[in-house]
């Protein structure tokens, strides 16, 4: 739909119509030149949509914008002279933006731009040039080397894994009381690095380690995204980290002058946990630093006034009733008290923060991931002497299954292994910034470095089986690659239950780890047992191991009766008879009958025999 | 019934055991592959004017027993003497193809002073449908009981009134009036069977009865994907069979999912066993369960409980859901069998008991 002659072009400012222009191209050019000369804010973006007959000016927040070098008359404004001045630090990036050499475009204005990849690609029509080709990817993807050699879907995973990696999230971590924190013991800068990685100083806060990896199976232990790791490497500190968890409590004040108090609760307090639970507390009711604690131990002893006002005075009318409101270490947790802090809230109430520390040595079930969306769970920690080894004595830290590579198209993984190996033998960091070099040249360069030190230029090694001592029939690709330890650890997640707590309302088992709950036997699971015809197994699951209750039923009228312990006889409250029988039903059904009764409907149960 | 030994063995081996939860197994067998169904469907490019609903929406439509399917189609097969004749088949297509006046009219002019409506026909369209102005005029005369005069490709309808509203409403009705083809049949297309090379007509409607009245139509083979049309014309057994056919076609041919016919047969049987087509769900099968608890456990809990209380219903406790609810062993599988003692045996036991 071409614009008709003399048809007006409407101008929208942040989506609202503000007027019209006769010559949109001239208008847009004028605004742009005003922006480039600094007469207009650099945050203004303008775009002309000939098909829609609109000019859109956007100045509002929330637009994603990307910097581009301005190209005019086939020549980029970023010249060799300016580059020199930038290198000599006479000018900075902001100067380039201010002086109209670089400008930010938003998604709409990009529609009006023709962007060249580099100077060689500039034609007459080109309006902009990329600052760097790596800027095609975002920040997180640029943390990985060779992203241009990977499947795009893997980058989405990588971006998630980097966020989950343990590392040095803040250098003042020992002063902070984050509710959960993970600190890696020996973080390393990656051997194969990228320009965005170094320029953002990520190496100073790195979140991983360089692992020696061989692509090999290991007696089926690394099937389906499992990995085998070297026990000796773990003992040397590979992937080791500390887990910090903070508990906070406050002395609250309540209307009516009542307040909480930090202290060891007296045995008379409601909900007293028993003398043993408070044994690690010091006199003030707070735990001491460097005290080993286990689940169920009280960290902060606190008493609180009762929840309901009537209870506040005891039976004698003199003694004030109190309730135990201590903070205990949650189920499955253990560690050492790292630090205790006493402070005050703005409302002048006392606050106590307790931080627990525990060492997390990699164990079976912990999760690791490389920078190419290749995650894996430790399935075996094998002694170093059982691991494959090279004639020169190199033993890999980690064995990844070869099946992980071809279907996922993560060739960056292989490139990084090669580059990591070349970098570690030559003792230098190797750049793997996206699009900075041709893939073939990269492999050749790394190959040359490896050959120089007597290694195979393709990164292959003759490995020997650590168990039999026999040489493997084929050479295995071995290299050095950066790995992250992700914070999903079995020790924080595992939970078991055989018998345990039940819900008050339904008498059914509780749900969730925090409540020592069971796993839900849901409707689909129910259908499976029905389909199989396993009627007694189904009854066991849904009744015997759940909410079985004994109920007395009146044989005469079908109502639910009760046992009178004084008269020692079962009675029916409806017909006053004592002809009752004991039956097993689910508590949920009894609850349903009770609720129906509460609506003035009397359900009766007719029994056979 | 006579059966060869081997056949009898086979027959017994494939029989379902007593207490087998056939319904649940069928539901699982249809439900699990159903999760793999893709919304993306493949269409054949070309003249096909109608694109039939397929995939999950179609399955839902069938199982919910929708009175009017989104894309009803009728497959009209021809008698043996004309089925391989392209001209005759094309002729049949034209006889079925529903043409509205709006399709052939170029413009319609109303004259309020004279009380007439003048229809100017589009020559190309009229010829394409093998019509003449006279034919159209007589159709209008019959349908509206009005006088018409034909003059080249101009039809003037005399409305006999100068009431503005009446003229206008007649015009709108005229637009929608059928000038050619079978009313309710929709647009018809000719197609050729790849295997038998015979021609047949596909039309985008489910008006089976008027098509069957046409000469040359093979009444024994005419088929519609509208289950209710099949039910209306051929009865409940035909509806059951076409339900199975449609389900199978949607699952197997369009989605590449193969399910044993028996499961689909059970589903279709359950939906049609009352002699009518009933949907699976609240308004059909599930809503007509015998047990109060089973109905209350599914949907509209309060409604069922209140009605049960008002009418003093008794739950026979014969089904699965209600027995799970109260915590009894379900009457299926291992729970379907009971122990019984013969009366004579019981009599033998009595003296022993008295000794203890």
mmCIF file of N, CA and C in Angstrom, chain A residues 524 526-536 538-539 542-543 584-586 588-589 592-593 596 599 601 606 608, chain B residues 19-21 24-25 28 293 301 305-306 309 314 318 320-321 324-336:
data_model
loop_
_atom_site.group_PDB
_atom_site.id
_atom_site.type_symbol
_atom_site.label_atom_id
_atom_site.label_comp_id
_atom_site.label_asym_id
_atom_site.label_seq_id
_atom_site.Cartn_x
_atom_site.Cartn_y
_atom_site.Cartn_z
ATOM 1 N N UNK A 524 -3.649 -39.556 37.782
ATOM 2 C CA UNK A 524 -3.122 -40.383 36.693
ATOM 3 C C UNK A 524 -2.491 -41.658 37.239
ATOM 4 N N UNK A 526 -3.453 -43.111 39.969
ATOM 5 C CA UNK A 526 -4.630 -43.876 40.360
ATOM 6 C C UNK A 526 -5.146 -44.665 39.151
ATOM 7 N N UNK A 527 -5.242 -43.981 37.997
ATOM 8 C CA UNK A 527 -5.747 -44.615 36.784
ATOM 9 C C UNK A 527 -4.867 -45.784 36.354
ATOM 10 N N UNK A 528 -3.578 -45.667 36.615
ATOM 11 C CA UNK A 528 -2.670 -46.750 36.237
ATOM 12 C C UNK A 528 -3.020 -48.012 37.005
ATOM 13 N N UNK A 529 -3.240 -47.860 38.310
ATOM 14 C CA UNK A 529 -3.573 -49.037 39.105
ATOM 15 C C UNK A 529 -4.937 -49.588 38.729
ATOM 16 N N UNK A 530 -5.882 -48.708 38.401
ATOM 17 C CA UNK A 530 -7.200 -49.171 37.946
ATOM 18 C C UNK A 530 -7.027 -49.958 36.657
ATOM 19 N N UNK A 531 -6.270 -49.390 35.734
ATOM 20 C CA UNK A 531 -6.053 -50.039 34.448
ATOM 21 C C UNK A 531 -5.399 -51.397 34.591
ATOM 22 N N UNK A 532 -4.581 -51.501 35.610
ATOM 23 C CA UNK A 532 -3.902 -52.769 35.826
ATOM 24 C C UNK A 532 -4.780 -53.742 36.600
ATOM 25 N N UNK A 533 -5.830 -53.232 37.212
ATOM 26 C CA UNK A 533 -6.734 -54.078 37.986
ATOM 27 C C UNK A 533 -6.196 -54.445 39.353
ATOM 28 N N UNK A 534 -5.207 -53.685 39.824
ATOM 29 C CA UNK A 534 -4.603 -53.989 41.124
ATOM 30 C C UNK A 534 -5.419 -53.322 42.224
ATOM 31 N N UNK A 535 -6.567 -53.908 42.534
ATOM 32 C CA UNK A 535 -7.511 -53.223 43.412
ATOM 33 C C UNK A 535 -7.022 -53.116 44.847
ATOM 34 N N UNK A 536 -6.320 -54.143 45.318
ATOM 35 C CA UNK A 536 -5.876 -54.077 46.711
ATOM 36 C C UNK A 536 -4.693 -53.139 46.885
ATOM 37 N N UNK A 538 -4.280 -50.509 45.139
ATOM 38 C CA UNK A 538 -4.893 -49.178 45.070
ATOM 39 C C UNK A 538 -5.483 -48.800 46.418
ATOM 40 N N UNK A 539 -6.146 -49.753 47.032
ATOM 41 C CA UNK A 539 -6.769 -49.478 48.336
ATOM 42 C C UNK A 539 -5.686 -49.197 49.373
ATOM 43 N N UNK A 542 -4.372 -45.595 48.731
ATOM 44 C CA UNK A 542 -5.325 -44.501 48.933
ATOM 45 C C UNK A 542 -6.043 -44.552 50.274
ATOM 46 N N UNK A 543 -5.954 -45.680 50.967
ATOM 47 C CA UNK A 543 -6.664 -45.749 52.246
ATOM 48 C C UNK A 543 -5.711 -46.110 53.374
ATOM 49 N N UNK A 584 -14.210 -49.356 58.227
ATOM 50 C CA UNK A 584 -13.067 -48.541 57.810
ATOM 51 C C UNK A 584 -13.473 -47.691 56.615
ATOM 52 N N UNK A 585 -13.342 -46.388 56.731
ATOM 53 C CA UNK A 585 -13.561 -45.512 55.576
ATOM 54 C C UNK A 585 -12.436 -44.483 55.528
ATOM 55 N N UNK A 586 -12.355 -43.759 54.447
ATOM 56 C CA UNK A 586 -11.333 -42.718 54.375
ATOM 57 C C UNK A 586 -11.813 -41.500 55.165
ATOM 58 N N UNK A 588 -11.357 -38.489 54.519
ATOM 59 C CA UNK A 588 -11.889 -37.479 53.601
ATOM 60 C C UNK A 588 -13.372 -37.697 53.366
ATOM 61 N N UNK A 589 -13.793 -38.973 53.340
ATOM 62 C CA UNK A 589 -15.208 -39.283 53.154
ATOM 63 C C UNK A 589 -16.000 -38.907 54.390
ATOM 64 N N UNK A 592 -16.507 -35.329 54.278
ATOM 65 C CA UNK A 592 -17.557 -34.981 53.313
ATOM 66 C C UNK A 592 -18.922 -35.171 53.953
ATOM 67 N N UNK A 593 -19.092 -36.295 54.650
ATOM 68 C CA UNK A 593 -20.380 -36.544 55.320
ATOM 69 C C UNK A 593 -20.659 -35.466 56.363
ATOM 70 N N UNK A 596 -21.716 -32.312 54.643
ATOM 71 C CA UNK A 596 -23.099 -32.430 54.161
ATOM 72 C C UNK A 596 -24.062 -32.253 55.320
ATOM 73 N N UNK A 599 -24.973 -28.879 56.352
ATOM 74 C CA UNK A 599 -25.941 -28.195 55.498
ATOM 75 C C UNK A 599 -27.350 -28.741 55.708
ATOM 76 N N UNK A 601 -28.395 -31.804 55.800
ATOM 77 C CA UNK A 601 -28.745 -32.989 55.021
ATOM 78 C C UNK A 601 -28.182 -34.161 55.790
ATOM 79 N N UNK A 606 -25.935 -47.423 54.390
ATOM 80 C CA UNK A 606 -26.595 -48.738 54.480
ATOM 81 C C UNK A 606 -25.520 -49.794 54.359
ATOM 82 N N UNK A 608 -24.295 -53.843 54.088
ATOM 83 C CA UNK A 608 -24.739 -55.197 53.743
ATOM 84 C C UNK A 608 -24.485 -56.092 54.948
ATOM 85 N N UNK B 19 -13.374 -58.453 34.551
ATOM 86 C CA UNK B 19 -12.829 -57.489 35.490
ATOM 87 C C UNK B 19 -11.759 -56.601 34.897
ATOM 88 N N UNK B 20 -11.425 -56.788 33.630
ATOM 89 C CA UNK B 20 -10.435 -55.920 32.984
ATOM 90 C C UNK B 20 -11.002 -54.504 32.874
ATOM 91 N N UNK B 21 -10.187 -53.524 33.216
ATOM 92 C CA UNK B 21 -10.651 -52.126 33.190
ATOM 93 C C UNK B 21 -10.528 -51.582 31.777
ATOM 94 N N UNK B 24 -10.708 -47.629 31.265
ATOM 95 C CA UNK B 24 -9.505 -46.907 31.680
ATOM 96 C C UNK B 24 -8.382 -47.141 30.690
ATOM 97 N N UNK B 25 -8.218 -48.393 30.276
ATOM 98 C CA UNK B 25 -7.149 -48.714 29.327
ATOM 99 C C UNK B 25 -7.390 -47.978 28.010
ATOM 100 N N UNK B 28 -6.563 -44.330 28.496
ATOM 101 C CA UNK B 28 -5.118 -44.112 28.528
ATOM 102 C C UNK B 28 -4.527 -44.277 27.139
ATOM 103 N N UNK B 293 -21.826 -39.932 44.047
ATOM 104 C CA UNK B 293 -20.461 -39.521 44.392
ATOM 105 C C UNK B 293 -19.597 -39.394 43.150
ATOM 106 N N UNK B 301 -20.085 -30.319 41.776
ATOM 107 C CA UNK B 301 -20.246 -31.111 42.992
ATOM 108 C C UNK B 301 -21.530 -30.776 43.743
ATOM 109 N N UNK B 305 -24.962 -33.085 44.771
ATOM 110 C CA UNK B 305 -25.226 -33.439 46.169
ATOM 111 C C UNK B 305 -26.592 -32.931 46.606
ATOM 112 N N UNK B 306 -26.919 -31.703 46.210
ATOM 113 C CA UNK B 306 -28.205 -31.136 46.616
ATOM 114 C C UNK B 306 -29.358 -31.916 45.988
ATOM 115 N N UNK B 309 -29.828 -35.153 47.722
ATOM 116 C CA UNK B 309 -30.479 -34.978 49.016
ATOM 117 C C UNK B 309 -31.963 -34.721 48.826
ATOM 118 N N UNK B 314 -29.987 -43.050 46.575
ATOM 119 C CA UNK B 314 -29.086 -44.013 47.201
ATOM 120 C C UNK B 314 -27.990 -44.347 46.199
ATOM 121 N N UNK B 318 -21.398 -49.135 42.904
ATOM 122 C CA UNK B 318 -20.984 -50.184 41.973
ATOM 123 C C UNK B 318 -19.775 -49.751 41.139
ATOM 124 N N UNK B 320 -16.171 -47.301 40.183
ATOM 125 C CA UNK B 320 -14.796 -47.202 40.677
ATOM 126 C C UNK B 320 -14.622 -45.973 41.570
ATOM 127 N N UNK B 321 -14.988 -44.791 41.023
ATOM 128 C CA UNK B 321 -14.733 -43.530 41.715
ATOM 129 C C UNK B 321 -15.300 -43.511 43.125
ATOM 130 N N UNK B 324 -13.406 -45.675 45.575
ATOM 131 C CA UNK B 324 -12.129 -45.081 45.992
ATOM 132 C C UNK B 324 -12.400 -43.983 47.013
ATOM 133 N N UNK B 325 -13.457 -43.229 46.766
ATOM 134 C CA UNK B 325 -13.795 -42.097 47.638
ATOM 135 C C UNK B 325 -14.017 -42.553 49.076
ATOM 136 N N UNK B 326 -14.774 -43.626 49.248
ATOM 137 C CA UNK B 326 -15.032 -44.055 50.621
ATOM 138 C C UNK B 326 -13.923 -44.940 51.155
ATOM 139 N N UNK B 327 -13.100 -45.471 50.266
ATOM 140 C CA UNK B 327 -11.986 -46.296 50.713
ATOM 141 C C UNK B 327 -12.280 -47.773 50.678
ATOM 142 N N UNK B 328 -13.132 -48.153 49.744
ATOM 143 C CA UNK B 328 -13.398 -49.587 49.585
ATOM 144 C C UNK B 328 -12.570 -50.151 48.441
ATOM 145 N N UNK B 329 -12.450 -51.468 48.418
ATOM 146 C CA UNK B 329 -11.767 -52.113 47.303
ATOM 147 C C UNK B 329 -12.614 -51.921 46.049
ATOM 148 N N UNK B 330 -11.985 -51.559 44.925
ATOM 149 C CA UNK B 330 -12.774 -51.279 43.729
ATOM 150 C C UNK B 330 -13.252 -52.572 43.075
ATOM 151 N N UNK B 331 -14.444 -52.559 42.487
ATOM 152 C CA UNK B 331 -14.986 -53.786 41.880
ATOM 153 C C UNK B 331 -14.418 -54.040 40.494
ATOM 154 N N UNK B 332 -13.129 -53.974 40.351
ATOM 155 C CA UNK B 332 -12.480 -54.165 39.055
ATOM 156 C C UNK B 332 -11.227 -54.992 39.270
ATOM 157 N N UNK B 333 -10.758 -55.622 38.222
ATOM 158 C CA UNK B 333 -9.516 -56.378 38.315
ATOM 159 C C UNK B 333 -9.602 -57.440 39.396
ATOM 160 N N UNK B 334 -8.668 -57.415 40.327
ATOM 161 C CA UNK B 334 -8.675 -58.405 41.403
ATOM 162 C C UNK B 334 -9.841 -58.199 42.357
ATOM 163 N N UNK B 335 -10.466 -57.024 42.263
ATOM 164 C CA UNK B 335 -11.599 -56.747 43.141
ATOM 165 C C UNK B 335 -12.928 -57.151 42.543
ATOM 166 N N UNK B 336 -12.902 -57.647 41.303
ATOM 167 C CA UNK B 336 -14.148 -57.990 40.619
ATOM 168 C C UNK B 336 -14.684 -59.341 41.045
#
